[in-house]
CSV table of C-alpha atoms in Angstrom, one decimal:
chain,number,residue,atom,x,y,z
A,1,MET,CA,48.6,15.4,-10.2
A,2,ASN,CA,45.7,13.1,-11.2
A,3,ARG,CA,42.8,14.5,-13.7
A,4,PHE,CA,40.6,13.9,-11.6
A,5,THR,CA,42.0,15.5,-8.0
A,6,PRO,CA,39.3,18.6,-8.6
A,7,VAL,CA,36.4,16.3,-8.8
A,8,VAL,CA,37.3,14.2,-5.1
A,9,TYR,CA,37.8,18.0,-3.3
A,10,LEU,CA,34.6,19.3,-4.8
A,11,VAL,CA,32.7,15.8,-3.7
A,12,ALA,CA,34.8,16.2,-0.1
A,13,ALA,CA,33.7,19.4,-0.2
A,14,LEU,CA,29.9,19.0,-1.1
A,15,THR,CA,30.2,16.1,1.1
A,16,GLY,CA,31.5,18.4,4.3
A,17,LEU,CA,28.7,21.2,3.6
A,18,ALA,CA,26.2,19.1,3.8
A,19,VAL,CA,27.5,17.6,6.9
A,20,ILE,CA,27.4,21.0,8.6
A,21,LEU,CA,24.4,22.0,6.9
A,22,ARG,CA,22.6,19.2,8.8
A,23,PHE,CA,23.5,20.9,11.7
A,24,PHE,CA,21.2,23.9,10.9
A,25,ASP,CA,18.2,22.6,11.1
A,26,PHE,CA,14.7,24.1,12.5
A,27,PRO,CA,11.3,21.6,13.2
A,28,TYR,CA,8.6,20.9,11.5
A,29,PRO,CA,5.8,22.4,14.2
A,30,PRO,CA,2.9,20.2,14.3
A,31,ALA,CA,5.8,17.5,14.7
A,32,PRO,CA,8.7,19.0,16.8
A,33,PHE,CA,11.2,15.7,16.6
A,34,LEU,CA,11.3,16.1,12.3
A,35,LYS,CA,13.7,18.6,11.2
A,36,TYR,CA,14.0,21.0,8.4
A,37,ASP,CA,17.6,21.3,7.2
A,38,VAL,CA,18.8,21.9,3.4
A,39,SER,CA,21.6,18.7,3.3
A,40,GLY,CA,20.5,17.1,1.1
A,41,VAL,CA,20.7,20.3,-1.2
A,42,PRO,CA,24.7,19.1,-1.6
A,43,LEU,CA,23.8,14.9,-1.1
A,44,ALA,CA,21.9,15.9,-4.0
A,45,ILE,CA,24.6,17.9,-6.1
A,46,ILE,CA,26.6,14.6,-5.7
A,47,ALA,CA,24.5,13.0,-7.5
A,48,PHE,CA,24.4,14.7,-10.5
A,49,MET,CA,28.0,14.6,-10.8
A,50,SER,CA,27.6,10.8,-9.9
A,51,LEU,CA,25.0,8.7,-7.8
A,52,ARG,CA,28.6,6.0,-7.1
A,53,ALA,CA,30.1,9.2,-5.7
A,54,ALA,CA,26.5,9.8,-3.6
A,55,TYR,CA,26.2,6.3,-2.6
A,56,GLY,CA,30.0,6.7,-1.3
A,57,VAL,CA,29.1,9.5,1.0
A,58,LEU,CA,26.7,8.4,2.6
A,59,PRO,CA,28.7,7.0,5.3
A,60,VAL,CA,30.7,10.2,6.2
A,61,TYR,CA,27.3,12.0,6.4
A,62,TYR,CA,26.1,9.3,8.7
A,63,VAL,CA,29.7,8.9,11.1
A,64,ILE,CA,29.7,12.3,11.6
A,65,PRO,CA,26.4,13.6,12.8
A,66,VAL,CA,26.5,10.4,15.1
A,67,ALA,CA,29.9,10.4,15.9
A,68,MET,CA,28.6,14.0,17.6
A,69,GLY,CA,25.8,12.5,19.3
A,70,SER,CA,22.5,12.5,17.2
A,71,ASP,CA,20.5,9.6,17.3
A,72,PRO,CA,21.7,6.5,15.6
A,73,ILE,CA,18.2,5.5,13.8
A,74,GLY,CA,17.3,8.7,13.2
A,75,MET,CA,20.7,9.8,11.7
A,76,ALA,CA,20.0,6.2,9.4
A,77,MET,CA,16.5,7.5,8.7
A,78,LYS,CA,17.8,10.7,7.0
A,79,CYS,CA,20.3,8.9,4.8
A,80,LEU,CA,17.5,6.9,4.1
A,81,ALA,CA,14.9,9.9,3.6
A,82,GLU,CA,18.0,11.7,1.6
A,83,LEU,CA,19.0,8.3,-0.8
A,84,SER,CA,15.0,8.3,-1.3
A,85,THR,CA,15.5,12.2,-2.5
A,86,PHE,CA,18.5,12.5,-4.9
A,87,THR,CA,18.4,8.9,-6.8
A,88,PRO,CA,14.9,9.1,-8.3
A,89,LEU,CA,15.7,13.2,-9.4
A,90,ALA,CA,19.8,12.5,-10.5
A,91,LEU,CA,17.8,9.6,-12.6
A,92,THR,CA,15.2,11.2,-14.1
A,93,LEU,CA,16.9,14.0,-14.5
A,94,ARG,CA,19.0,12.2,-16.4
A,95,LYS,CA,16.8,10.1,-18.4
A,96,LEU,CA,15.0,13.0,-18.9
A,97,HIS,CA,17.7,14.8,-20.4
A,98,GLY,CA,17.4,16.8,-23.8
A,99,LYS,CA,13.4,15.7,-24.5
A,100,HIS,CA,11.8,17.7,-22.6
A,101,SER,CA,12.4,21.5,-22.1
A,102,GLU,CA,14.7,22.1,-18.4
A,103,ALA,CA,11.9,22.7,-17.2
A,104,ILE,CA,9.6,19.9,-17.7
A,105,ALA,CA,12.3,18.0,-17.1
A,106,ALA,CA,12.9,19.7,-13.8
A,107,THR,CA,9.0,19.4,-12.6
A,108,ILE,CA,8.5,16.0,-13.8
A,109,ALA,CA,11.8,14.7,-11.3
A,110,VAL,CA,10.3,17.0,-8.9
A,111,ALA,CA,8.0,15.1,-8.2
A,112,VAL,CA,9.1,11.6,-8.8
A,113,SER,CA,11.5,12.8,-5.9
A,114,ALA,CA,9.0,13.7,-3.6
A,115,THR,CA,6.7,10.9,-4.4
A,116,THR,CA,9.8,8.2,-3.8
A,117,ARG,CA,10.3,10.4,-0.7
A,118,VAL,CA,6.7,9.9,0.7
A,119,ALA,CA,6.7,5.9,0.2
A,120,VAL,CA,9.7,5.3,1.2
A,121,MET,CA,9.8,6.9,4.3
A,122,SER,CA,6.3,6.4,5.5
A,123,LEU,CA,7.2,2.9,5.1
A,124,ALA,CA,10.4,3.1,6.8
A,125,ASN,CA,8.7,4.8,9.3
A,126,TYR,CA,5.6,2.5,9.6
A,127,LEU,CA,8.1,-0.5,10.2
A,128,VAL,CA,11.0,1.5,12.3
A,129,THR,CA,9.5,3.4,14.5
A,130,PRO,CA,7.1,1.5,16.3
A,131,HIS,CA,10.5,-0.4,17.9
A,132,TRP,CA,12.7,2.6,18.0
A,133,LEU,CA,9.9,4.2,20.0
A,134,VAL,CA,9.9,1.4,22.6
A,135,TRP,CA,13.5,0.4,22.5
A,136,ALA,CA,13.7,4.4,23.3
A,137,GLY,CA,11.7,3.9,26.0
A,138,TRP,CA,9.0,6.1,24.6
A,139,ALA,CA,6.1,3.6,24.6
A,140,ARG,CA,6.3,1.0,26.6
A,141,ASP,CA,4.8,-1.5,24.6
A,142,LEU,CA,4.7,-2.5,20.3
A,143,GLN,CA,0.9,-2.0,20.3
A,144,ARG,CA,1.4,1.5,22.0
A,145,ALA,CA,4.3,2.3,19.9
A,146,TYR,CA,2.3,1.1,16.8
A,147,ALA,CA,-1.0,3.4,17.6
A,148,ILE,CA,1.4,6.2,18.1
A,149,THR,CA,3.3,5.9,14.9
A,150,ILE,CA,-0.2,5.4,12.5
A,151,HIS,CA,-1.4,8.7,14.4
A,152,TYR,CA,2.1,10.2,13.1
A,153,LEU,CA,2.2,8.9,10.3
A,154,PRO,CA,-0.2,11.5,7.8
A,155,HIS,CA,2.7,14.0,9.3
A,156,ILE,CA,5.7,12.3,8.4
A,157,ALA,CA,4.2,12.5,5.0
A,158,LEU,CA,3.6,15.9,4.8
A,159,PHE,CA,7.3,16.6,6.5
A,160,ASN,CA,9.0,14.5,3.8
A,161,LEU,CA,6.8,16.1,1.2
A,162,THR,CA,7.5,19.5,2.1
A,163,ILE,CA,10.9,18.5,2.0
A,164,ALA,CA,11.5,17.4,-0.8
A,165,LEU,CA,9.8,20.1,-2.7
A,166,ILE,CA,12.4,22.6,-0.7
A,167,VAL,CA,15.6,20.4,-1.9
A,168,SER,CA,14.8,18.6,-4.6
A,169,PRO,CA,14.2,22.4,-6.8
A,170,LEU,CA,17.0,24.3,-5.0
A,171,ALA,CA,19.4,21.4,-5.8
A,172,ILE,CA,18.4,21.6,-9.4
A,173,VAL,CA,18.7,25.7,-10.0
A,174,VAL,CA,21.9,25.6,-7.6
A,175,TYR,CA,23.6,22.3,-9.8
A,176,ARG,CA,22.7,24.4,-13.0
A,177,VAL,CA,24.2,27.7,-11.9
A,178,LEU,CA,27.3,25.3,-11.0
A,179,THR,CA,27.7,24.3,-14.2
A,180,ARG,CA,26.7,27.1,-16.4
A,181,THR,CA,29.3,28.9,-14.4
A,182,GLY,CA,31.5,25.9,-14.9
A,183,ILE,CA,32.7,25.8,-11.3
A,184,LEU,CA,31.3,21.9,-12.6
A,185,ARG,CA,31.2,20.5,-15.7
């Protein structure tokens, strides 16, 4: 048996957990089409272990929900949102490891992660959502679609900020617990 096998099983289990958690969501009240879920926590834990592995599991995280009926555009945006959360979170924690206390490093990493997610998803929604609205039949033309998008952009930004402020600290805490208990090395 290969010595890397336990890591492969752990990554597979965390990926499966992320996919399952994706289906346990609840709406953001001001814009119920935006849904809170904590599927980003297992993805961030994978990213703490290996960013390459986290990037590698994103296609699985995308394909399974789409195969089960999720909107392909919405799921692509979800993958981008999680990517823009866990990448700066993992990179910032690595860079600050040993230079600051755990609390300071975690606080800075969460702030960088949340800021990145808000910026990336605000831009992505500005660029993609109007076209999706026309394609889905929710708006007659791009002009109306852009007006709807601009109206919802503050809600989209606040939603992305709040979910990043939930997922990022939770992922750090869970990762630290798993590391200290010896489940992760």
